Structure formats: C-alpha cells, structure tokens
Amino acid sequence: MSDMNQQMTAKYKNNFLKEIEEQAEMGDWVKMCMQCGVCSGSCPTNFHPGWDHPPQEIFMLIRAGKRDEVLNSQSMWMCTSCYNCYVRCPRKIPITHIMHGIAEYAYRIGRAPKNQPTLHLSQTFWNNCTKNGRVNEVQLTQTLYFKDGIADGIKKAMAMQAAALGLVKAGRLNPMEALGGGHKCKDIKGIHAMLAKAKELEAKRKGRTA
Amino acid sequence: MAKKEYAFYPGCSSQKGASASNYLVSVESMCQSLDIKMTQIPDWNCCGASVSYAEAGELPRHVMNARNFALSEQNLPERDIVATCAACWLGARESKERLEHSSVLMTDTNTALKEAGLNLKVIPEVRHMVEVLIEDLGYEELASHVKKPLEGMKIAGYVGCQTNRPFGILGESFENPMYLDKLIETVGAEATKYDQKVTCCGGALAFSEPEKAQAQIKDIIESAYDSGAEMLVTPCPLCQANTEVYQGQINKKYGTKFNMPVLYYSQLMVLAYGGSAKDAGLNGQVIRARTLEEFASK
C-alpha cells in the first residue's frame, strides 16, 4: 500500500464519499445522482466486455463506502470522453469529468489497476506533449506499441504496418520525428517551470503533499 | 483588409507531417476563398487533449490552455480564438469555463503562468472553425462562393462527439445535429440519413483499447454504407483518422470490405469553391477519394 493511500485512508477514515468529494475532480457532484441509469445506457463502451460498473453503479458504490471496489475498478478507464452521459444526465451531473477525476485520484494514490492500457496512454500522451510543448506523434505511437517489450511491439507495429505506410505516403506521418525532430515550442523552459508550479499548487490544495 | 480576423489555434495534429496536415491545407485554402484571416497564436502549445486527464491532473491541464489564452490576448488582443480540431476546441473551452467559474483556479493559474512570464486577465472567446462558418458568415454566404457544386454525390456527415458534446454548435440538438448535413447540402451534395451520426469512434481508446474502438468504428462505417453514402465527412481530426486508418484492420477481423474515403468538411468546400485536389489536401487521404479527384480535375 502506498504512503499516499495510507495517508488518505487515515484522513477520511470510513467516509469514502467525503474522500471522493474532496479529492476527485467534480467529485462533489456524486451525491446528486438519483440512480436513473441513463448514463449507463448511453455509454458506448457499455456494449463491450471489460465493463465492471457503469457510472450509476460507481456512484452508488461510493456512497456505500466500497473504497477498494471503486478505486480498483477498470470502469473509469473505459471512458472515451464522448460526453454522452454528460449531456443526457437529467440532474446535469458532469459524469465524464467525475469518471476522469476518480481515475486520476486512484492513480495518484497508487490504487489504479495494474497495467491499465488507458492509464499508460494517459501518462505517455501527457509526457510526450509537455516535453516539447507539442505532440510528437511518431514517438507517441512508438512508446505505445513497445510498452510490453520489443517482440510485442514489433507484432503490433506489423499489424498496423499497412495503415502506417498509408499515412507516411499521404504525408501524415513523418518518420523523421522518431529521431527527435518534429515540432516544438520556443519557450519550453517556461512551459516546464509553469507546469512544475501548477503541479505543486494542486498537490498543496488537495493536501496530497508527501 | 480581410473580412474577418481571428487568432488561430491549429493544434498539434494539423502541423506539417502530422496526422491532420491535410485538414490545415484545406482550411487555409477555404479561408482564402472566404476572405477570413487566421493569424496563428505565437508559440502556442498542446491543449493536453482529453486522455491526459490521469497524468496531468486538473490545474496543469488548465494552465496549458491558459498559456495559449495569455499569448493570444497579448499578441492578438480582442480576437476570438479559433480551433480547427474538435479536441483542442473542447479542451480550451472547458478550461475557459472552469477558470471563469472558479477564482481559486484562476489565481493558481496566474501563479503558474508567472513562471513563464505571462499573466491572464481576460479569456478570449474560444470557437470552432465551423462556428465561424455558420455563425459569422452563415450558410447563404458560404453557398454564394460555390462555383462547382458537388452534384450527385452522397455523403454521410459524421459529427461524432466533441464538436457536439458537451458544448455543441448553437441551436443544434445533441442527438441529431444538422449543421454538417447543411454544410454538405451547401456545397451541392446530398447528405444521407444514417443512425450512427453522433456515435463515438472510440477517441484515444483506439490506441489503448483497439478492439472496443474498432467495434464502434465498424458500426459507423457500416451504417454510412447502408445509407447509400460513398464517403464520410467529419469536423474532427481524431474521428477522421480513426474512421479512415482502421478500415483495413476491421476488414481483416470482421470480413467486411470497407473502403470508404473520410474527408473534412473544409476539403469539400475547397473543391466546390473551384480549388484543385492539392488545395483540398486530397493527396493526404489514406483511402483515396477517387470521385473527388476526378471531380477536381474536370
């Protein structure tokens, strides 16, 4: 169990709803859910395997204090940010943001599921785009394909070979970006300093300083 | 002087050699025909997109967008920011809304911006390119520039998610937005009716959960074919890439024979305004748009 997780367990004792309200982005909306299930029926990922709990159930589990079941769930990580639940919710609950917020919090305190592919994508994307201020698409794709080792990476890259070659031919994938070329912001130093400060302020505001 | 002037936020995917570079080519040509002047925000940065939420957290994401707002205000004062990418538009608009709503977030944002020598007082309006076309110019004005109508072409307008939800285009419904169909009709083509117009393509999860995303993409393409459409048109770079580049893999997995070109609305407009295949960025299609190539050469 991570230190941060212990720290939060001690702080909130058995009040998981309060923990989510204070720690997860938009978490203070959770108590507004009236369990109608429109969000669950609206989610495009609802029709595929890997769906532990639709949002409506996540909200009820939070209120029931099922901390481990919620934080370890794969559900939030299935969100495609389509905002269908968000616009259809009769109580106007910003469900998409709450799903992101719970996922982010679970990750921050070391409780997200192991080897979660969308978590890995989130880390890779943010690190990629903040490194030079703009996304390097080739390096992004490489990091994603090779996350499970060289052999697996080559297999995935081979499967996508036709599509990748099509993109290169169409001038929409620049192999030179792999060598560290690609587009950059001029004030990278300023961006890094600004983001370090933002991270520090957020940790302080949420009482997550180690 | 140009008729309309904006601060342009092209976004990462529109850059040269990137996945939506053909979108930018067509937008530049379209804006020239419509006398719209777009000046890039100097040294703009990535919006963070939707999927960065877990690693980024809340404030760092808003601060990335705030840097663009501050640079825009400083260098292009009083101009609306216009994004061509649906995710850039959504991310930036969301940050604008949150910062204007919370003085705590705004104060923290300015503390962080100070580290980059910037300060944010007023946040400009953040708009999508199609809002500019529809609201500032209007369908009639857009139609008045048509020299070569795309007569007889059947096109499925794939609106997808992020220009439609949660903000959407003014006056449109979330369930059946009509603006893309109207743009298709404005250039003289026929907009087909199909039931997957606002279905999600899987977004960033096309990378992390490819099977789930491809199942969604399959439904979209299949439904477009069923409606008699010969191509798909979208306002979003990620929708475009996802629905175009995975058709080969979907064919392998499901035994389908998809080969449907996926275009941007701006490409159709450039062709209808008399532009060449090159002006429209047709060389940027992975699935060649043969009908449009022939049309452009006539």
XYZ file of N, CA, C and O in Angstrom, chain A residues 25-26 44-45 48-49 76-84 86-88 97 100 103-104 107-108 116-119 121-123 125-127 129-130 133-135 137 141 144 159-160 163 166-167 170-174 183 185-187 190-191 193-195 197-199 201-202 205-206, chain B residues 12-13 15-22 43-46 48-61 63-64 67 90 94 98 104-105 108 111-113 115-116 161-162 165-166 174-175 200 202 204-205 207-209 212 215-216 240-241 244-246 249 283-286:
544
model
N -11.800 15.263 -9.086
C -12.312 16.415 -9.827
C -13.829 16.270 -9.989
O -14.321 15.237 -10.425
N -14.574 17.305 -9.598
C -16.036 17.325 -9.693
C -16.711 16.265 -8.802
O -17.901 15.977 -8.971
N -21.013 4.309 -24.821
C -20.717 3.452 -25.977
C -19.932 2.193 -25.579
O -19.974 1.197 -26.295
N -19.214 2.245 -24.469
C -18.413 1.078 -24.070
C -19.249 0.049 -23.319
O -18.777 -1.042 -23.012
N -19.461 -3.622 -24.682
C -18.276 -4.450 -24.852
C -17.822 -5.031 -23.515
O -18.095 -4.469 -22.473
N -17.076 -6.152 -23.559
C -16.597 -6.729 -22.313
C -15.576 -5.814 -21.621
O -14.993 -4.956 -22.251
N -13.736 3.325 -14.939
C -13.465 4.727 -15.263
C -12.504 4.843 -16.436
O -12.553 5.792 -17.211
N -11.621 3.833 -16.529
C -10.592 3.868 -17.580
C -11.165 3.544 -18.952
O -10.465 3.660 -19.962
N -12.418 3.101 -19.010
C -13.061 2.796 -20.288
C -13.649 4.053 -20.935
O -14.129 4.013 -22.074
N -13.630 5.176 -20.219
C -14.269 6.391 -20.740
C -13.554 6.882 -21.996
O -12.346 7.072 -22.010
N -14.337 7.105 -23.070
C -13.767 7.590 -24.334
C -13.923 9.111 -24.454
O -13.621 9.681 -25.497
N -14.442 9.754 -23.397
C -14.687 11.201 -23.410
C -15.649 11.601 -24.526
O -15.435 12.596 -25.213
N -16.713 10.808 -24.685
C -17.698 11.126 -25.731
C -18.775 12.081 -25.223
O -19.519 12.649 -25.997
N -18.875 12.209 -23.895
C -19.810 13.149 -23.247
C -21.287 12.840 -23.477
O -22.137 13.705 -23.307
N -21.594 11.598 -23.846
C -22.995 11.226 -23.997
C -23.710 11.242 -22.647
O -24.809 11.782 -22.503
N -22.878 12.828 -20.017
C -22.837 14.209 -19.522
C -24.041 15.019 -20.020
O -24.713 15.689 -19.251
N -24.317 14.931 -21.328
C -25.413 15.748 -21.853
C -26.791 15.143 -21.595
O -27.795 15.842 -21.628
N -26.829 13.826 -21.316
C -28.141 13.202 -21.106
C -28.566 13.153 -19.649
O -29.738 12.905 -19.348
N -16.377 14.095 -16.426
C -15.294 14.647 -15.602
C -15.127 13.882 -14.299
O -14.011 13.747 -13.789
N -13.171 10.759 -15.053
C -11.748 11.119 -15.176
C -11.167 11.415 -13.800
O -10.043 11.020 -13.499
N -10.599 8.280 -11.692
C -9.458 7.542 -12.269
C -8.148 8.219 -11.879
O -7.192 7.564 -11.442
N -8.126 9.530 -12.021
C -6.907 10.292 -11.696
C -6.541 10.114 -10.223
O -5.381 9.895 -9.874
N -5.152 6.638 -9.470
C -3.767 6.574 -9.964
C -2.825 7.329 -9.026
O -1.757 6.833 -8.651
N -3.245 8.518 -8.608
C -2.390 9.379 -7.788
C -2.013 8.714 -6.466
O -0.927 8.897 -5.957
N -2.937 -0.944 -16.656
C -4.134 -0.415 -17.300
C -3.710 0.313 -18.592
O -2.960 1.295 -18.518
N -4.165 -0.161 -19.768
C -3.645 0.432 -21.013
C -3.996 1.912 -21.205
O -3.190 2.672 -21.751
N -5.184 2.331 -20.764
C -5.544 3.735 -20.960
C -4.791 4.639 -19.980
O -4.455 5.782 -20.300
N -4.486 4.115 -18.806
C -3.632 4.861 -17.874
C -2.251 5.057 -18.507
O -1.692 6.149 -18.483
N -1.581 5.097 -21.653
C -1.753 6.068 -22.741
C -1.776 7.497 -22.193
O -1.163 8.407 -22.750
N -2.484 7.674 -21.075
C -2.595 8.998 -20.472
C -1.219 9.514 -20.041
O -0.854 10.664 -20.311
N -0.440 8.646 -19.398
C 0.920 9.028 -18.970
C 1.772 9.374 -20.184
O 2.448 10.395 -20.219
N 0.882 10.173 -23.260
C 0.440 11.354 -24.010
C 0.891 12.642 -23.328
O 1.452 13.544 -23.950
N 0.631 12.713 -22.024
C 0.966 13.954 -21.290
C 2.476 14.186 -21.282
O 2.947 15.307 -21.510
N 3.248 13.135 -21.034
C 4.701 13.305 -21.018
C 5.227 13.697 -22.393
O 6.136 14.514 -22.508
N 3.479 15.357 -24.833
C 3.102 16.706 -25.269
C 3.720 17.801 -24.409
O 3.919 18.921 -24.872
N 4.071 17.476 -23.157
C 4.667 18.522 -22.314
C 6.182 18.594 -22.486
O 6.793 19.581 -22.106
N 6.181 20.816 -25.609
C 5.057 21.735 -25.731
C 4.041 21.308 -26.780
O 2.913 21.777 -26.802
N 4.476 20.423 -27.687
C 3.559 19.910 -28.721
C 3.779 18.409 -28.884
O 4.858 17.907 -28.582
N 2.754 17.733 -29.397
C 2.817 16.281 -29.526
C 3.797 15.870 -30.633
O 3.814 16.458 -31.703
N 3.945 12.801 -32.732
C 3.062 11.645 -32.982
C 3.835 10.337 -33.186
O 3.384 9.285 -32.768
N 3.386 7.039 -30.784
C 2.989 5.720 -31.281
C 4.013 4.661 -30.887
O 3.663 3.579 -30.435
N 3.749 3.681 -27.278
C 2.548 2.899 -27.009
C 2.704 1.467 -27.489
O 2.358 0.527 -26.786
N 1.117 -5.334 -37.481
C -0.330 -5.343 -37.714
C -0.790 -3.996 -38.260
O -1.723 -3.907 -39.055
N -0.124 -2.938 -37.832
C -0.507 -1.592 -38.246
C 0.310 -1.087 -39.429
O 0.177 0.050 -39.849
N -1.462 0.547 -42.445
C -2.033 1.851 -42.104
C -0.937 2.896 -41.939
O -1.066 4.029 -42.422
N 0.473 3.883 -45.241
C -0.519 4.739 -45.896
C -0.397 6.171 -45.407
O -0.431 7.120 -46.199
N -0.210 6.329 -44.096
C -0.087 7.671 -43.515
C 1.213 8.352 -43.966
O 1.225 9.547 -44.247
N 0.781 9.464 -47.443
C -0.144 10.592 -47.527
C 0.443 11.858 -46.895
O -0.225 12.880 -46.812
N 1.690 11.767 -46.397
C 2.332 12.932 -45.786
C 1.789 13.255 -44.407
O 1.868 14.384 -43.933
N 1.205 12.231 -43.752
C 0.596 12.488 -42.449
C 1.320 11.767 -41.311
O 0.794 11.673 -40.205
N 2.497 11.213 -41.604
C 3.315 10.594 -40.560
C 4.752 10.829 -40.992
O 5.157 10.385 -42.052
N 5.491 11.580 -40.178
C 6.845 11.952 -40.564
C 7.865 11.101 -39.813
O 8.081 11.309 -38.622
N 7.872 19.024 -34.150
C 7.529 20.395 -33.802
C 7.741 20.662 -32.320
O 7.500 19.809 -31.488
N 7.734 23.944 -29.082
C 7.513 25.332 -28.679
C 8.875 25.980 -28.443
O 9.845 25.300 -28.121
N 8.905 27.299 -28.592
C 10.175 28.003 -28.337
C 10.463 28.073 -26.839
O 11.562 27.788 -26.398
N 9.441 28.455 -26.078
C 9.685 28.638 -24.637
C 9.409 27.347 -23.850
O 8.548 27.299 -22.978
N 10.004 27.834 -20.065
C 8.891 28.494 -19.394
C 7.730 27.530 -19.155
O 7.107 27.529 -18.086
N 7.441 26.684 -20.143
C 6.347 25.714 -20.017
C 6.642 24.724 -18.883
O 5.771 24.440 -18.049
N 8.588 25.180 -16.250
C 8.537 25.872 -14.955
C 7.077 26.092 -14.539
O 6.691 25.863 -13.387
N 6.249 26.469 -15.525
C 4.829 26.731 -15.286
C 4.101 25.458 -14.837
O 3.311 25.472 -13.882
N 4.428 24.336 -15.475
C 3.764 23.077 -15.130
C 4.227 22.543 -13.774
O 3.426 21.985 -13.010
N 5.076 24.346 -11.276
C 4.373 25.175 -10.284
C 2.913 24.725 -10.157
O 2.375 24.610 -9.053
N 2.279 24.450 -11.294
C 0.871 24.038 -11.280
C 0.707 22.723 -10.508
O -0.230 22.552 -9.719
N 1.620 21.799 -10.708
C 1.582 20.511 -10.034
C 1.725 20.704 -8.520
O 0.997 20.099 -7.729
N 1.046 23.443 -6.779
C -0.135 24.122 -6.231
C -1.300 23.144 -6.059
O -2.024 23.190 -5.059
N -1.479 22.253 -7.059
C -2.591 21.304 -6.991
C -2.408 20.313 -5.831
O -3.350 20.022 -5.095
N -3.180 22.175 -2.613
C -4.609 22.455 -2.422
C -5.371 21.198 -2.017
O -6.322 21.246 -1.248
N -4.972 20.047 -2.541
C -5.672 18.804 -2.215
C -5.058 18.084 -1.021
O -5.465 16.951 -0.709
N -1.779 20.379 -32.546
C -0.629 19.544 -32.915
C -0.860 18.721 -34.177
O 0.021 18.600 -35.025
N -2.060 18.122 -34.315
C -2.267 17.192 -35.426
C -2.303 17.894 -36.779
O -2.154 17.259 -37.814
N -0.162 20.144 -37.809
C 1.146 20.613 -38.253
C 1.671 19.799 -39.441
O 1.228 18.677 -39.681
N 2.655 20.374 -40.112
C 3.239 19.721 -41.291
C 3.742 18.319 -40.921
O 4.428 18.136 -39.925
N 3.353 17.347 -41.725
C 3.812 15.979 -41.493
C 3.040 15.250 -40.404
O 3.311 14.100 -40.113
N 2.050 15.914 -39.780
C 1.269 15.253 -38.727
C -0.047 14.706 -39.293
O -0.383 14.931 -40.448
N -0.802 14.005 -38.434
C -1.902 13.178 -38.924
C -3.065 13.939 -39.559
O -3.865 13.365 -40.283
N -3.184 15.240 -39.272
C -4.272 16.008 -39.888
C -3.728 17.155 -40.720
O -4.383 18.185 -40.887
N -2.530 16.989 -41.263
C -1.911 18.086 -42.024
C -2.760 18.471 -43.246
O -2.779 19.627 -43.649
N -3.489 17.480 -43.790
C -4.336 17.793 -44.952
C -5.547 18.658 -44.573
O -6.080 19.395 -45.387
N 3.817 30.769 -30.717
C 4.345 29.752 -29.798
C 3.262 28.973 -29.032
O 3.486 28.537 -27.897
N 2.083 28.809 -29.641
C 1.002 28.044 -28.990
C 1.474 26.643 -28.598
O 2.373 26.082 -29.216
N 0.828 26.094 -27.557
C 1.183 24.739 -27.103
C -0.021 23.798 -27.145
O -1.157 24.225 -27.359
N 0.265 22.519 -26.928
C -0.766 21.467 -26.941
C -1.818 21.731 -25.856
O -1.510 22.237 -24.784
N -3.420 19.403 -24.357
C -3.441 18.262 -23.426
C -4.432 17.187 -23.843
O -4.382 16.075 -23.336
N -5.338 17.506 -24.759
C -6.377 16.579 -25.217
C -7.147 15.974 -24.037
O -6.873 16.298 -22.882
N -8.097 15.119 -24.314
C -8.933 14.580 -23.228
C -8.184 13.545 -22.404
O -8.273 13.497 -21.184
N -7.413 12.690 -23.080
C -6.907 11.487 -22.429
C -5.764 11.756 -21.445
O -5.407 10.891 -20.662
N -5.244 12.960 -21.429
C -4.149 13.233 -20.494
C -4.631 13.384 -19.052
O -3.821 13.569 -18.147
N -5.949 13.291 -18.839
C -6.514 13.601 -17.517
C -5.814 12.933 -16.334
O -5.624 13.543 -15.291
N -5.393 11.655 -16.486
C -4.848 10.937 -15.334
C -3.464 11.432 -14.960
O -3.178 11.674 -13.786
N -2.605 11.613 -15.944
C -1.251 12.060 -15.636
C -1.222 13.563 -15.343
O -0.486 14.019 -14.484
N -2.042 14.324 -16.055
C -1.985 15.783 -15.927
C -2.610 16.281 -14.632
O -2.090 17.190 -13.997
N -3.717 15.695 -14.232
C -4.477 16.276 -13.138
C -5.236 17.484 -13.653
O -5.316 17.709 -14.869
N -5.776 18.276 -12.727
C -6.683 19.351 -13.118
C -5.948 20.652 -13.493
O -6.022 21.101 -14.629
N -5.247 21.221 -12.550
C -4.627 22.535 -12.783
C -3.609 22.539 -13.936
O -3.662 23.436 -14.782
N -2.701 21.566 -14.003
C -1.737 21.601 -15.117
C -2.416 21.617 -16.493
O -1.957 22.287 -17.410
N -3.555 20.914 -16.610
C -4.295 20.891 -17.875
C -4.830 22.292 -18.210
O -4.686 22.780 -19.325
N -3.725 25.094 -17.062
C -2.610 26.012 -17.249
C -2.065 25.938 -18.676
O -1.705 26.963 -19.267
N -2.051 24.743 -19.251
C -1.619 24.609 -20.653
C -2.509 25.452 -21.562
O -2.025 26.183 -22.428
N -2.020 29.260 -21.002
C -0.849 29.852 -21.664
C -1.234 30.325 -23.073
O -0.844 31.419 -23.489
N -12.640 21.770 -27.532
C -13.292 21.311 -26.307
C -12.402 21.576 -25.092
O -12.846 22.136 -24.095
N -13.373 24.227 -22.237
C -13.592 23.692 -20.896
C -12.745 24.462 -19.882
O -13.227 24.856 -18.828
N -14.038 26.683 -16.683
C -13.618 26.396 -15.307
C -12.907 27.597 -14.667
O -13.134 27.915 -13.513
N -10.386 30.460 -7.344
C -9.248 29.703 -6.816
C -8.390 29.185 -7.979
O -7.172 29.364 -8.000
N -9.062 28.550 -8.953
C -8.332 28.022 -10.113
C -7.663 29.149 -10.904
O -6.541 29.004 -11.375
N -4.549 30.388 -8.953
C -3.472 29.404 -9.082
C -2.896 29.398 -10.499
O -1.691 29.256 -10.695
N -0.568 32.221 -10.906
C 0.688 31.974 -10.179
C 1.599 31.088 -11.035
O 2.805 31.321 -11.120
N 1.003 30.083 -11.673
C 1.793 29.186 -12.521
C 2.265 29.898 -13.797
O 3.421 29.761 -14.209
N 1.361 30.693 -14.406
C 1.716 31.405 -15.644
C 2.883 32.373 -15.447
O 3.681 32.610 -16.353
N 5.493 31.920 -13.921
C 6.752 31.194 -14.137
C 7.171 31.241 -15.596
O 8.331 31.029 -15.931
N 6.199 31.453 -16.491
C 6.511 31.559 -17.919
C 6.439 33.015 -18.377
O 6.365 33.308 -19.577
N -18.409 13.202 -31.581
C -18.648 13.686 -30.218
C -18.285 15.143 -29.970
O -19.114 15.942 -29.578
N -17.016 15.462 -30.173
C -16.509 16.626 -29.445
C -16.854 18.003 -30.020
O -16.708 18.988 -29.314
N -20.791 17.527 -28.226
C -20.994 17.396 -26.784
C -19.704 17.746 -26.057
O -18.643 17.346 -26.532
N -19.677 18.373 -24.918
C -20.853 18.852 -24.207
C -21.340 20.232 -24.658
O -22.415 20.643 -24.300
N -28.176 17.677 -29.354
C -27.085 16.716 -29.167
C -27.361 15.410 -29.925
O -26.453 14.735 -30.363
N -28.632 15.052 -30.040
C -28.983 13.752 -30.596
C -28.985 13.737 -32.126
O -28.694 12.718 -32.729
N -19.655 7.604 -30.936
C -18.236 7.832 -30.647
C -17.371 6.840 -31.431
O -17.685 5.655 -31.506
N -14.465 6.005 -30.520
C -13.538 5.394 -29.560
C -12.489 6.391 -29.091
O -11.834 6.179 -28.074
N -9.354 8.416 -28.184
C -7.979 7.999 -27.892
C -7.902 6.508 -27.568
O -6.836 5.904 -27.629
N -9.041 5.914 -27.203
C -9.022 4.492 -26.854
C -8.788 3.585 -28.076
O -8.594 2.384 -27.920
N -6.158 3.616 -29.498
C -4.800 3.180 -29.172
C -4.792 2.140 -28.053
O -4.157 1.101 -28.160
N -5.489 2.456 -26.950
C -5.342 1.626 -25.753
C -6.325 0.458 -25.687
O -6.061 -0.542 -25.038
N -7.467 0.577 -26.333
C -8.469 -0.492 -26.361
C -8.911 -0.687 -27.808
O -10.089 -0.468 -28.148
N -12.278 -2.593 -28.821
C -13.531 -1.906 -28.492
C -13.769 -0.751 -29.451
O -14.873 -0.562 -29.962
N -14.784 -1.887 -32.933
C -16.180 -2.349 -32.993
C -17.109 -1.150 -33.198
O -18.088 -1.218 -33.948
N -16.779 -0.022 -32.539
C -17.593 1.180 -32.704
C -17.428 1.760 -34.112
O -18.394 2.179 -34.744
N -11.572 11.579 -37.977
C -11.121 11.331 -39.353
C -10.117 10.184 -39.374
O -10.274 9.221 -40.112
N -9.082 10.292 -38.536
C -8.027 9.278 -38.537
C -8.584 7.912 -38.130
O -8.336 6.908 -38.789
N -10.799 6.323 -40.766
C -10.125 6.024 -42.029
C -9.073 4.917 -41.891
O -9.122 3.911 -42.597
N -8.124 5.083 -40.954
C -6.945 4.198 -40.976
C -7.205 2.783 -40.449
O -6.425 1.888 -40.726
N -8.289 2.582 -39.695
C -8.529 1.236 -39.164
C -9.436 0.381 -40.052
O -9.738 -0.756 -39.705
N -7.883 -3.011 -40.881
C -7.880 -3.987 -39.786
C -9.275 -4.521 -39.490
O -9.445 -5.693 -39.164
N -4.333 14.692 -51.540
C -3.182 13.784 -51.507
C -2.908 13.269 -50.093
O -2.066 12.408 -49.894
N -3.626 13.812 -49.124
C -3.460 13.377 -47.739
C -4.404 12.251 -47.328
O -4.430 11.864 -46.170
N -5.185 11.733 -48.282
C -6.114 10.650 -47.922
C -5.374 9.308 -47.917
O -4.641 9.014 -48.855
N -5.604 8.496 -46.891
C -5.052 7.136 -46.882
C -5.927 6.259 -47.783
O -5.437 5.455 -48.564
